[in-house]
PDB file of C-alpha atoms in Angstrom:
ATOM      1  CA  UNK A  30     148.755 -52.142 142.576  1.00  0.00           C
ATOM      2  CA  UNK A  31     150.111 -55.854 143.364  1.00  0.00           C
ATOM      3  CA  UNK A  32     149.779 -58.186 140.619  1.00  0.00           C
ATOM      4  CA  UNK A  33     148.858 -60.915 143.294  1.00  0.00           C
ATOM      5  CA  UNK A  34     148.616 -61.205 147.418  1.00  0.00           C
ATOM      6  CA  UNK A  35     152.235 -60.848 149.513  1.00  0.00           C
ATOM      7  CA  UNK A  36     151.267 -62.567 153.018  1.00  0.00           C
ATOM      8  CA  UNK A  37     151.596 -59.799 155.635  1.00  0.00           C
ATOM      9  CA  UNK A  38     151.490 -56.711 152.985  1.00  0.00           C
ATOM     10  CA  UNK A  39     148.672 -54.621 152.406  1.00  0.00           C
ATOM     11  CA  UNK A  40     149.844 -51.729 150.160  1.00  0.00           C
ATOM     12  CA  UNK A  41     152.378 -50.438 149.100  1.00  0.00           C
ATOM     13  CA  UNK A  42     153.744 -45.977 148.530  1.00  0.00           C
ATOM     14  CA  UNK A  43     155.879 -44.866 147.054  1.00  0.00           C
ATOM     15  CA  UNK A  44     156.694 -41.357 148.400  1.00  0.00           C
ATOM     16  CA  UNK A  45     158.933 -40.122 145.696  1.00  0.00           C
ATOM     17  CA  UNK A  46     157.796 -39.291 142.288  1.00  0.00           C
ATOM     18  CA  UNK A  47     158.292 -40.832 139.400  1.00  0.00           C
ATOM     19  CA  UNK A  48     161.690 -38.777 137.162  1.00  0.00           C
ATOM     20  CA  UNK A  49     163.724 -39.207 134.234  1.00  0.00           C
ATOM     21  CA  UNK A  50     162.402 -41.655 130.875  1.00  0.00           C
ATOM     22  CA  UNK A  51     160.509 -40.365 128.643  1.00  0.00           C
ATOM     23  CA  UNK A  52     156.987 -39.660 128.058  1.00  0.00           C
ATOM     24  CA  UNK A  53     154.800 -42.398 126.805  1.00  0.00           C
ATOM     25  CA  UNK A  54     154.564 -43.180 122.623  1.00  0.00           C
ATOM     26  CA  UNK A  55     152.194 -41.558 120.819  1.00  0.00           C
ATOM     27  CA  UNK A  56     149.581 -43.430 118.807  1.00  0.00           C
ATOM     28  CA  UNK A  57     150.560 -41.769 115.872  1.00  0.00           C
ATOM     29  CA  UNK A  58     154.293 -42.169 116.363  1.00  0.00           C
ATOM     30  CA  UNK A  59     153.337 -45.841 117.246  1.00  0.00           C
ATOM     31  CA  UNK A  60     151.205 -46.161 114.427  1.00  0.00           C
ATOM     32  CA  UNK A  61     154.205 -44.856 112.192  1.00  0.00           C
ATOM     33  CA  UNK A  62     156.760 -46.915 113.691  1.00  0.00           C
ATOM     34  CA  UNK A  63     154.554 -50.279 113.610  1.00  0.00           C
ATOM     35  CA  UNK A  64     154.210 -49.075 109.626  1.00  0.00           C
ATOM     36  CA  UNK A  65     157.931 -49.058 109.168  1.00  0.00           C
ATOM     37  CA  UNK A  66     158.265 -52.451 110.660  1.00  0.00           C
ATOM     38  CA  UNK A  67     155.900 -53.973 108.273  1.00  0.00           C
ATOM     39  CA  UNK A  68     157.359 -51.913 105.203  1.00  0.00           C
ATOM     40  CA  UNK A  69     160.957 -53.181 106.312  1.00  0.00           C
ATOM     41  CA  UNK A  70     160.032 -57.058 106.736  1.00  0.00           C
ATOM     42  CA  UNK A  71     161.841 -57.700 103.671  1.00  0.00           C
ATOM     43  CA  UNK A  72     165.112 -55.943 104.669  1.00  0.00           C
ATOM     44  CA  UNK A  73     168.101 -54.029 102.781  1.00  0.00           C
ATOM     45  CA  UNK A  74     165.423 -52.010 102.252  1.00  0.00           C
ATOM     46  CA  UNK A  75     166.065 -47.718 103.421  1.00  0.00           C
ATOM     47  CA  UNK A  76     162.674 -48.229 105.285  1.00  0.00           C
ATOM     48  CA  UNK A  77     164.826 -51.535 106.752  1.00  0.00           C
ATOM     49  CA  UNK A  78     167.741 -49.143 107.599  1.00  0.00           C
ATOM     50  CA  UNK A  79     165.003 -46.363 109.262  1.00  0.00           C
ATOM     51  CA  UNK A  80     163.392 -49.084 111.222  1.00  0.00           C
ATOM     52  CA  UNK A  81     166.360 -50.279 112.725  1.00  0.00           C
ATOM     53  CA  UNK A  82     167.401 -46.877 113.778  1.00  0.00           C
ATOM     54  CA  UNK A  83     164.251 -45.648 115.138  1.00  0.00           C
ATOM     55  CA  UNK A  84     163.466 -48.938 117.327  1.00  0.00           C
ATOM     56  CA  UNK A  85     166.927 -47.844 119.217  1.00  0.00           C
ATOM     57  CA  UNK A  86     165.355 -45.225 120.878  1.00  0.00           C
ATOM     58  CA  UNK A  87     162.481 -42.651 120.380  1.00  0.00           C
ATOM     59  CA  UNK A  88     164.755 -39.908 120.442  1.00  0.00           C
ATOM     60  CA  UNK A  89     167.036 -40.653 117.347  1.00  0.00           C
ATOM     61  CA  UNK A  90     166.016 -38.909 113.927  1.00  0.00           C
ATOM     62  CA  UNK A  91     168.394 -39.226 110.763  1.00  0.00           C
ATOM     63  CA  UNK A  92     168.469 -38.687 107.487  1.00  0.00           C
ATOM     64  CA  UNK A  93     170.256 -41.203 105.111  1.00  0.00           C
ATOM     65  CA  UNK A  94     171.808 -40.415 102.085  1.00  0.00           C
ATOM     66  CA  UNK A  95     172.480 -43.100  98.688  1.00  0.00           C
ATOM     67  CA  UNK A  96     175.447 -43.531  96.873  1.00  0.00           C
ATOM     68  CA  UNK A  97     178.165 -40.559  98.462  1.00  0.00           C
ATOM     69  CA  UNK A  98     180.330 -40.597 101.178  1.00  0.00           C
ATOM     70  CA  UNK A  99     180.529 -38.390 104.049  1.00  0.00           C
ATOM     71  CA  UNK A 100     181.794 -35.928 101.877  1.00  0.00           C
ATOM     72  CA  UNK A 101     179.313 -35.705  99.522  1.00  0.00           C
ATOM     73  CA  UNK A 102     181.359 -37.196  96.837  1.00  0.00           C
ATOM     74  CA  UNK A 103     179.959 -39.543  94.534  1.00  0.00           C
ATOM     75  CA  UNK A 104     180.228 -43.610  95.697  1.00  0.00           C
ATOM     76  CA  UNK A 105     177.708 -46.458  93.892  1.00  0.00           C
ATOM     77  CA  UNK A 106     177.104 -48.637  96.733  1.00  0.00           C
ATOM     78  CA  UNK A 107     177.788 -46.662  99.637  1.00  0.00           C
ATOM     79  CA  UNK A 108     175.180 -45.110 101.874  1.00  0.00           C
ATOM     80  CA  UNK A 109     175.800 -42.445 104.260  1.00  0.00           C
ATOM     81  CA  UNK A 110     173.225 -41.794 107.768  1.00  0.00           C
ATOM     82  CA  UNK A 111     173.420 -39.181 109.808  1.00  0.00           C
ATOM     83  CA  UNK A 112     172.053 -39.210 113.148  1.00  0.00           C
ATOM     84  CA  UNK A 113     170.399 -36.509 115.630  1.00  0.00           C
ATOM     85  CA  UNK A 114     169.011 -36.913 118.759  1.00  0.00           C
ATOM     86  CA  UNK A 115     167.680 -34.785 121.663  1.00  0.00           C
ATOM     87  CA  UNK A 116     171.034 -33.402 123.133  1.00  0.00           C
ATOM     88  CA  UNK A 117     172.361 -32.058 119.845  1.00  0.00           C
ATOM     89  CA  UNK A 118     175.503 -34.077 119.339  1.00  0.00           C
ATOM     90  CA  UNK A 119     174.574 -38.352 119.817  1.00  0.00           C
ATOM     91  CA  UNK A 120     177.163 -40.270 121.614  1.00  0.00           C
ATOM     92  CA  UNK A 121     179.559 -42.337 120.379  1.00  0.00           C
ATOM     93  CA  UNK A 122     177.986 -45.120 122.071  1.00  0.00           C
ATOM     94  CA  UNK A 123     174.695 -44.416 120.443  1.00  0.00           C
ATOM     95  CA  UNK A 124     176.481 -43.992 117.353  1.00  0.00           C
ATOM     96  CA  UNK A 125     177.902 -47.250 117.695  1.00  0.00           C
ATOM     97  CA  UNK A 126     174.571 -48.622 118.498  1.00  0.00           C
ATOM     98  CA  UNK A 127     173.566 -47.360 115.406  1.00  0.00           C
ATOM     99  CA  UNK A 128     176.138 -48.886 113.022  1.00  0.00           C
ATOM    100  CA  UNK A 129     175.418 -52.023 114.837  1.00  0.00           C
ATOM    101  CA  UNK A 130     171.983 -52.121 114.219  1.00  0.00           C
ATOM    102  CA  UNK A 131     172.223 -51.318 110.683  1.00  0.00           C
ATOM    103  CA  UNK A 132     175.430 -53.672 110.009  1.00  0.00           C
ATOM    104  CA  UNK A 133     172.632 -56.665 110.588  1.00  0.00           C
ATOM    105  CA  UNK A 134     170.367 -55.949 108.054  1.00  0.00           C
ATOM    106  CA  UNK A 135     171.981 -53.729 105.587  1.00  0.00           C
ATOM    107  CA  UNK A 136     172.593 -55.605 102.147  1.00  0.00           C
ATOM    108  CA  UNK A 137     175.813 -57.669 101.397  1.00  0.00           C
ATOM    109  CA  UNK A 138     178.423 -56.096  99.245  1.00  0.00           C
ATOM    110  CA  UNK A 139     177.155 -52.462 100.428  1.00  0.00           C
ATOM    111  CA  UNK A 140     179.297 -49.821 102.391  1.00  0.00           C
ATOM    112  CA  UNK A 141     177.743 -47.205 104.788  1.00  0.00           C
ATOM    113  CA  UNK A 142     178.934 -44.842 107.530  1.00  0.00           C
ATOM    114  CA  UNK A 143     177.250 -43.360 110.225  1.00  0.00           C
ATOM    115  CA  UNK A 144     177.889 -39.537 111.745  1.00  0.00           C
ATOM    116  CA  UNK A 145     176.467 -37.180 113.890  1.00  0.00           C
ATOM    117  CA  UNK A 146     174.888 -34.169 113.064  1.00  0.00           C
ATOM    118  CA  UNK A 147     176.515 -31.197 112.712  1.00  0.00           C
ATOM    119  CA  UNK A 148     175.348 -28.102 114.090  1.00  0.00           C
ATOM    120  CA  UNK A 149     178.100 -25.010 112.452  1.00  0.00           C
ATOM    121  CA  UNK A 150     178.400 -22.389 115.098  1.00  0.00           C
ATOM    122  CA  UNK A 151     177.255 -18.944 113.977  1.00  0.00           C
ATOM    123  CA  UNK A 152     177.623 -15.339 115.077  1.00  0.00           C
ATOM    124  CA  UNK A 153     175.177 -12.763 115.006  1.00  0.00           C
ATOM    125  CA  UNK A 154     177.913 -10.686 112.452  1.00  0.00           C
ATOM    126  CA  UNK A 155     177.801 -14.181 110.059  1.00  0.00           C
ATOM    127  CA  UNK A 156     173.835 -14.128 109.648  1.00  0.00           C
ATOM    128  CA  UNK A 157     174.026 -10.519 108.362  1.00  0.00           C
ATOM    129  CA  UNK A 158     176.643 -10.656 105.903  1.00  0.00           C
TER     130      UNK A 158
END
């Protein structure tokens, strides 16, 4: 559908279907994210961190972790997220993304990192010993 008249053009096809995106928001997941946004207004908050994550794309998930490194060991002040997405291993451009986004709002004088998930590889032989 035009928005308004083109002299000389009376429709418009498009013969080729529409691929690739992704499939519209959910209410819910709408309803969730729109929560997070309000809960994260007053930033260097973890539901600031989530919100920044999750308005890069509806794909990413992460869990963040307080005070350890990406080690696990033991670090007041430092916050560690890792990051999933649909293809199982998130870019280092959306990684980068990520540490952007949570550079701007995280609080001053804190550390974090950001890493992909790891998936460990596993044999059939290592699940039955």
């Amino acid at each position: 559908m035009l928005a308004s008249a083109v002299p000389g053009l009376d429709f418009v096809s498009n013969s080729l279907a529409l691929s690739g995106g992704y499939d519209a928001e959910s209410d819910l997941k709408f309803r969730d994210r729109f929560r997070a946004y309000i809960n994260s207004r007053s930033q260097a908050t973890a539901d600031a961190v989530g919100y920044s994550i999750i308005s890069l794309s509806q794909t990413l998930r992460y869990r963040m972790f307080e005070n350890c490194d990406a080690t696990g060991t033991w670090l007041p002040g430092q916050f560690l997220v890792i990051v999933a997405d649909d293809s199982g291993r998130p870019s280092p451009s959306i990684l980068s993304n990520v540490h952007a986004a949570i550079d701007k709002i995280r609080p001053h004088g804190s550390n974090f990192m950001v890493r992909a998930q790891y998936v460990a590889p596993f044999t059939l032989a290592s699940l039955l010993s």
